[in-house]
Coordinates of C-alpha atoms and ligand atoms in Angstrom, one line a residue:
M9 CA 91.1 8.9 20.8
E10 CA 90.5 10.9 17.5
I11 CA 90.5 9.2 14.2
E12 CA 92.2 11.8 11.6
R13 CA 91.2 11.4 8.1
I14 CA 94.3 11.8 5.4
L15 CA 92.3 11.1 2.2
R16 CA 93.0 12.0 -1.3
D17 CA 92.6 10.4 -4.8
V18 CA 94.5 6.6 -4.8
P19 CA 94.1 5.5 -8.1
K20 CA 93.6 2.0 -7.7
K21 CA 91.9 -0.3 -9.9
K22 CA 89.1 -2.6 -8.6
P23 CA 88.6 -6.0 -10.0
E24 CA 86.0 -6.4 -12.4
K25 CA 82.3 -7.5 -11.5
G26 CA 82.4 -11.0 -11.6
E27 CA 86.2 -11.5 -12.2
P28 CA 87.6 -14.4 -9.7
L29 CA 89.0 -12.5 -6.8
G30 CA 91.5 -15.6 -5.5
F31 CA 92.6 -14.7 -1.9
G32 CA 94.6 -11.7 -0.5
K33 CA 95.7 -10.2 -3.8
Y34 CA 93.8 -7.0 -3.9
F35 CA 93.9 -4.2 -1.5
T36 CA 91.5 -1.3 -0.8
D37 CA 92.7 2.6 -1.4
Y38 CA 92.6 2.8 2.0
M39 CA 94.2 1.5 5.9
F40 CA 93.7 2.0 9.4
T41 CA 96.9 2.4 11.6
M42 CA 97.7 3.9 14.8
R43 CA 101.3 3.7 16.7
Y44 CA 102.4 3.0 20.4
S45 CA 105.3 4.5 21.8
K46 CA 106.1 4.0 25.6
A47 CA 105.6 7.9 26.0
E48 CA 102.2 8.3 24.3
G49 CA 100.9 5.0 24.6
W50 CA 98.8 3.9 21.7
H51 CA 98.2 7.4 19.7
G52 CA 97.8 9.0 16.2
A53 CA 94.9 6.5 14.9
R54 CA 94.2 8.0 11.6
I55 CA 92.6 6.5 8.3
E56 CA 95.2 7.1 5.5
P57 CA 95.7 5.8 1.8
N58 CA 97.4 2.3 1.7
V59 CA 100.7 2.6 -0.2
P60 CA 104.2 1.0 0.3
Q61 CA 105.8 2.6 3.4
A62 CA 109.3 2.7 3.6
F63 CA 111.2 1.4 7.4
D64 CA 114.2 0.7 8.5
L65 CA 116.0 -2.6 7.6
A66 CA 116.7 -2.8 11.4
T67 CA 112.5 -2.8 12.3
S68 CA 112.8 -5.6 14.6
V69 CA 109.6 -7.5 13.4
L70 CA 111.6 -8.3 10.5
H71 CA 114.1 -9.9 12.6
Y72 CA 112.5 -11.5 15.4
A73 CA 108.8 -11.6 13.9
Q74 CA 107.3 -9.9 16.8
G75 CA 104.3 -9.2 15.4
I76 CA 100.3 -10.8 15.5
F77 CA 97.4 -10.6 13.4
E78 CA 93.6 -11.4 12.7
G79 CA 91.4 -12.2 9.7
M80 CA 87.6 -10.8 10.1
K81 CA 85.2 -10.7 6.8
A82 CA 83.3 -7.6 6.0
F83 CA 79.5 -8.6 3.9
L84 CA 77.0 -6.3 2.2
L85 CA 73.9 -7.4 3.5
P86 CA 70.7 -7.4 1.0
D87 CA 69.5 -4.2 2.5
G88 CA 72.9 -2.5 1.8
R89 CA 74.5 -2.2 5.3
I90 CA 77.6 -3.4 5.9
S91 CA 78.1 -6.1 8.2
V92 CA 81.2 -7.4 10.3
F93 CA 81.1 -10.8 11.4
R94 CA 82.0 -11.3 15.0
P95 CA 84.6 -8.8 15.4
A96 CA 84.6 -8.7 18.9
E97 CA 85.9 -12.0 19.1
N98 CA 88.5 -10.9 16.8
W99 CA 89.7 -8.2 19.2
A100 CA 89.8 -9.7 22.1
R101 CA 92.0 -12.8 21.0
M102 CA 94.4 -10.4 19.4
N103 CA 94.8 -8.9 22.8
R104 CA 95.3 -12.2 24.0
S105 CA 97.9 -13.0 21.5
A106 CA 99.8 -9.3 21.9
D107 CA 99.9 -10.4 25.7
R108 CA 102.0 -13.4 24.6
L109 CA 103.9 -11.8 22.4
C110 CA 104.9 -8.9 25.0
I111 CA 102.9 -6.2 22.7
P112 CA 101.1 -3.4 24.8
P113 CA 97.1 -4.1 24.5
F114 CA 95.4 -2.0 22.2
P115 CA 92.2 0.2 23.1
E116 CA 89.6 -2.6 21.6
D117 CA 86.9 0.5 21.1
V118 CA 89.5 2.4 18.8
A119 CA 90.3 -0.5 16.7
E120 CA 86.7 -1.1 16.0
R121 CA 85.9 2.6 15.4
G122 CA 88.8 2.8 13.4
L123 CA 87.7 -0.5 11.3
E124 CA 84.1 1.0 10.8
E125 CA 85.1 4.2 9.6
L126 CA 87.3 2.5 7.0
L127 CA 84.7 0.1 5.8
A128 CA 82.3 3.0 5.1
L129 CA 85.1 4.6 3.3
E130 CA 85.7 1.5 1.2
R131 CA 81.9 -0.1 0.8
E132 CA 82.5 0.4 -2.9
W133 CA 85.4 -2.7 -2.5
I134 CA 83.0 -5.4 -0.7
P135 CA 82.4 -7.8 -3.4
D136 CA 78.8 -9.5 -3.3
G137 CA 79.2 -12.6 -5.8
P138 CA 78.7 -15.7 -4.1
G139 CA 81.4 -17.2 -1.4
T140 CA 82.7 -13.5 -1.5
A141 CA 83.7 -11.1 1.2
L142 CA 86.0 -7.9 2.4
Y143 CA 88.8 -9.6 4.1
I144 CA 90.0 -7.6 6.9
R145 CA 93.2 -8.3 8.1
P146 CA 94.3 -6.1 11.6
T147 CA 98.1 -6.4 12.5
I148 CA 100.8 -5.4 14.9
V149 CA 104.3 -5.2 14.3
A150 CA 107.4 -4.0 16.2
C151 CA 108.6 -1.3 15.4
D152 CA 112.5 -0.4 16.7
A153 CA 114.7 -0.2 14.7
A154 CA 117.1 -2.2 17.3
L155 CA 119.1 -5.9 16.8
G156 CA 118.4 -6.5 20.5
V157 CA 116.3 -9.4 21.4
H158 CA 113.8 -7.2 23.7
A159 CA 110.3 -6.3 23.3
S160 CA 110.2 -3.7 21.3
K161 CA 108.9 -0.1 22.7
G162 CA 107.1 1.1 20.0
Y163 CA 104.5 -0.4 17.3
L164 CA 102.6 0.2 14.5
F165 CA 98.3 -1.1 14.1
F166 CA 97.0 -1.6 11.0
I167 CA 94.4 -2.8 9.5
I168 CA 94.2 -3.4 5.6
L169 CA 91.2 -4.8 3.5
S170 CA 91.4 -7.2 0.5
P171 CA 88.1 -8.5 -1.7
V172 CA 88.5 -12.2 -1.6
G173 CA 86.7 -15.1 -2.9
S174 CA 87.6 -18.7 -2.3
Y175 CA 90.5 -19.5 -0.3
Y176 CA 91.4 -22.5 -1.7
A177 CA 91.8 -22.4 -5.9
H178 CA 89.0 -25.2 -6.2
G179 CA 86.6 -23.6 -4.1
L180 CA 84.8 -26.0 -2.2
E181 CA 86.0 -29.2 -3.5
P182 CA 87.0 -31.3 -1.0
V183 CA 91.0 -31.0 -0.2
K184 CA 93.3 -33.6 0.4
L185 CA 95.8 -33.5 3.9
L186 CA 99.0 -34.8 4.5
A187 CA 99.2 -35.3 8.3
E188 CA 102.6 -34.2 9.3
E189 CA 105.4 -36.7 11.3
T190 CA 108.7 -34.7 10.8
Y191 CA 107.5 -31.0 11.4
V192 CA 105.4 -29.7 14.3
R193 CA 103.4 -26.1 14.4
S194 CA 103.8 -25.9 18.2
C195 CA 104.3 -27.5 21.7
P196 CA 102.9 -26.8 25.2
G197 CA 104.1 -23.5 26.2
G198 CA 105.0 -22.3 22.6
T199 CA 102.8 -20.3 20.8
G200 CA 100.6 -22.2 19.0
E201 CA 97.2 -20.4 20.5
A202 CA 98.5 -17.3 19.4
K203 CA 98.1 -16.0 16.2
C204 CA 101.7 -15.0 15.9
L205 CA 103.7 -14.3 12.8
G206 CA 106.1 -16.8 13.5
N207 CA 103.5 -19.8 13.6
Y208 CA 102.7 -18.9 10.4
A209 CA 106.6 -18.6 9.1
A210 CA 107.5 -22.4 10.9
S211 CA 104.6 -24.0 9.1
I212 CA 106.0 -22.9 5.3
K213 CA 108.3 -25.6 5.2
A214 CA 106.0 -28.5 5.7
G215 CA 103.5 -26.5 3.5
E216 CA 105.3 -26.3 0.4
L217 CA 106.2 -30.1 0.9
A218 CA 102.8 -31.2 1.2
E219 CA 101.9 -29.0 -1.8
E220 CA 104.7 -30.5 -4.2
A221 CA 103.6 -33.9 -3.1
G222 CA 100.1 -33.1 -4.5
F223 CA 98.1 -32.4 -1.2
D224 CA 96.4 -28.9 -0.1
Q225 CA 97.6 -28.4 3.4
V226 CA 99.4 -29.9 6.3
L227 CA 97.3 -31.6 9.0
W228 CA 99.5 -31.0 12.1
L229 CA 99.9 -33.4 14.9
D230 CA 101.1 -32.9 18.5
G231 CA 104.6 -31.7 19.3
V232 CA 105.2 -34.0 22.2
E233 CA 104.3 -37.6 20.5
K234 CA 103.1 -36.4 17.1
K235 CA 99.9 -38.6 17.9
Y236 CA 97.3 -36.3 18.3
V237 CA 95.8 -34.2 15.9
E238 CA 95.8 -30.3 16.2
E239 CA 95.0 -28.5 13.2
V240 CA 95.2 -27.7 9.9
G241 CA 97.4 -24.8 8.3
S242 CA 94.6 -22.3 7.8
M243 CA 91.8 -23.8 9.6
N244 CA 90.2 -25.7 13.1
I245 CA 89.5 -29.2 11.7
F246 CA 86.4 -31.3 12.6
F247 CA 85.4 -35.0 12.0
V248 CA 82.0 -36.9 12.4
I249 CA 82.6 -39.8 14.2
D250 CA 79.8 -42.7 14.3
K251 CA 77.7 -39.3 14.3
E252 CA 79.4 -37.6 16.9
V253 CA 81.0 -34.0 16.0
V254 CA 84.6 -34.3 17.4
T255 CA 87.6 -31.4 17.4
P256 CA 90.5 -31.1 19.2
A257 CA 90.3 -29.4 22.5
L258 CA 91.9 -26.0 22.8
T259 CA 94.9 -27.4 25.3
G260 CA 96.9 -24.4 24.5
T261 CA 99.0 -25.5 21.3
I262 CA 95.5 -24.6 18.8
L263 CA 94.4 -21.3 17.5
P264 CA 91.1 -21.1 19.2
G265 CA 89.3 -20.3 16.2
I266 CA 86.4 -17.9 15.8
T267 CA 84.5 -20.2 13.1
R268 CA 85.1 -23.1 15.5
K269 CA 83.7 -21.7 17.9
S270 CA 80.4 -20.7 15.8
C271 CA 80.2 -24.1 13.9
L272 CA 80.1 -25.5 18.0
Q273 CA 77.3 -23.4 19.0
L274 CA 75.2 -24.4 15.3
L275 CA 75.8 -27.5 16.0
R276 CA 74.6 -27.9 19.5
E277 CA 71.6 -26.0 18.6
A278 CA 71.1 -28.4 15.8
G279 CA 71.0 -31.2 18.2
Y280 CA 74.3 -32.8 17.0
R281 CA 76.4 -34.7 19.6
T282 CA 79.6 -33.0 19.9
S283 CA 82.7 -33.0 21.6
E284 CA 86.0 -31.2 22.2
R285 CA 88.7 -33.4 23.0
R286 CA 91.7 -34.9 22.1
I287 CA 91.7 -37.2 19.0
S288 CA 94.6 -39.5 17.5
I289 CA 95.6 -40.0 13.9
G290 CA 95.1 -43.3 14.8
E291 CA 91.5 -43.6 15.9
V292 CA 90.6 -40.9 12.7
A293 CA 92.6 -43.7 10.5
E294 CA 90.6 -46.5 12.5
A295 CA 87.0 -44.9 12.0
A296 CA 87.7 -44.1 8.1
K297 CA 88.5 -47.7 7.4
S298 CA 85.5 -49.0 9.3
G299 CA 83.4 -46.5 7.6
A300 CA 82.4 -44.7 10.9
L301 CA 84.1 -41.8 9.7
T302 CA 81.4 -40.0 7.9
E303 CA 82.8 -36.4 7.5
A304 CA 86.0 -34.5 7.8
F305 CA 85.9 -30.5 7.6
G306 CA 88.0 -27.5 8.5
T307 CA 86.8 -24.2 9.6
G308 CA 88.1 -20.8 9.4
T309 CA 87.6 -17.4 8.4
A310 CA 89.4 -17.8 5.4
A311 CA 88.6 -21.6 4.7
V312 CA 84.3 -20.7 5.8
I313 CA 83.6 -24.3 5.7
S314 CA 86.0 -26.4 3.5
P315 CA 84.9 -30.3 3.7
V316 CA 88.4 -32.9 3.7
G317 CA 88.4 -35.8 1.1
L318 CA 91.4 -37.6 1.6
I319 CA 94.1 -37.5 4.4
R320 CA 97.3 -39.3 3.9
Y321 CA 99.2 -40.9 6.8
R322 CA 102.5 -42.7 7.0
G323 CA 102.1 -43.6 2.8
E324 CA 98.1 -45.2 3.6
D325 CA 95.3 -42.7 2.0
L326 CA 92.4 -42.4 4.0
Q327 CA 89.2 -41.3 2.0
V328 CA 86.9 -39.2 3.5
G329 CA 83.2 -38.5 2.9
G330 CA 83.2 -39.7 -0.6
G331 CA 84.4 -37.0 -2.9
K332 CA 81.7 -34.3 -1.8
M333 CA 80.5 -32.4 1.0
G334 CA 79.4 -34.1 3.7
E335 CA 75.4 -33.1 5.4
V336 CA 77.0 -31.6 8.4
A337 CA 79.5 -29.4 6.6
A338 CA 76.9 -28.3 4.3
M339 CA 74.5 -27.6 6.8
L340 CA 77.1 -25.6 8.6
Y341 CA 78.3 -23.7 5.3
D342 CA 74.4 -23.0 5.1
R343 CA 74.0 -21.4 8.0
L344 CA 77.4 -19.6 8.7
T345 CA 77.1 -18.0 5.5
G346 CA 73.6 -17.3 5.7
I347 CA 74.2 -15.7 8.7
Q348 CA 77.1 -13.6 7.6
T349 CA 75.6 -12.7 4.4
G350 CA 72.4 -11.7 5.7
R351 CA 70.7 -14.3 3.6
L352 CA 69.2 -16.1 7.3
P353 CA 68.4 -14.3 10.7
D354 CA 70.9 -13.9 13.2
P355 CA 69.5 -15.1 16.6
Y356 CA 72.9 -15.0 18.1
G357 CA 73.9 -11.4 17.3
W358 CA 76.9 -12.4 15.5
R359 CA 76.6 -9.3 12.9
K360 CA 78.0 -6.3 13.6
I361 CA 76.5 -3.8 11.4
I362 CA 78.4 -0.6 10.7
Ligands
COI2 C1 92.4 -16.9 8.5 O1 91.5 -17.6 8.7 O2 91.8 -15.6 8.6 C2 93.4 -16.6 8.8 O3 94.2 -15.8 9.1 C3 93.9 -18.0 8.0 C4 95.0 -17.4 6.9 C5 94.5 -17.0 5.8 C6 96.3 -17.5 7.6

């Protein structure tokens, strides 16, 4: 498929050098798009100005959330080349999410070429300050203007780009989590392992209540017994208990994070004992009280490696890690960001050079 280019002057102001970027506040000049129709399949790939779009208010994604997305990051390497972290993993996960949401599979090679061309065009937007990156948001939304609850016949695939800093306002300081017992994120048979719009919509109420109570995010428990730890609002979760690094197993209700997978590999190769298993919030609480729990941290594209300093469960505050980043999290942060930014060699071939 050819990728058409529609270029014109898009007078967007870039953030000043050194200005705090926050997360997802600025967007670059151009985006990549392609469309799907039953008659033509995926077609019409193009790079075009990222400007507000007009759409019918009956557009089905607005009503029934038939849509999916991904998150990736691009970095400027010390030699000036652009690198994207493990994009093939994201495309593959996006097509798995598409399958769960009845969205037709998209051609990963076209998406990859579209991303490469877009990044080459937008290289001036890639920030190079510490802890910054160009965040990549591929998305597919259902486009039929129709109110029946059915799989749409038409879809829009787009990639927008946003220069970002830290996901959390207080950077690498440990976050406070509230173990949630009223609301659940997902249940067996639901959409928990898909990166779909509805999962995030359903999480907002608990997230807002947690923020009002002074927490950064919710620690989700399983939707059946509310006993086993699943994940955090925007990241997977790891615990270090008796020198073993434990993360909840991927049982179908948890997002299969690419940062999670990369961390497990880095940990195993650094000689840590790791385990992917069910871990109950009771076990975490016991380990916190006995001192066996030495660290907890979240992993995600946006969150990178984010230490956890406190978990509130049933009104009790479990302190973790003495209020600072622990050694396992620090090792992972150093290795992961080192590979991403080109500060360290990339023995696993995780950098896709544009
Ligand atoms: C990511 O880490 O890329 C995410 O998609 C999490 C969140 C910002 C929704």
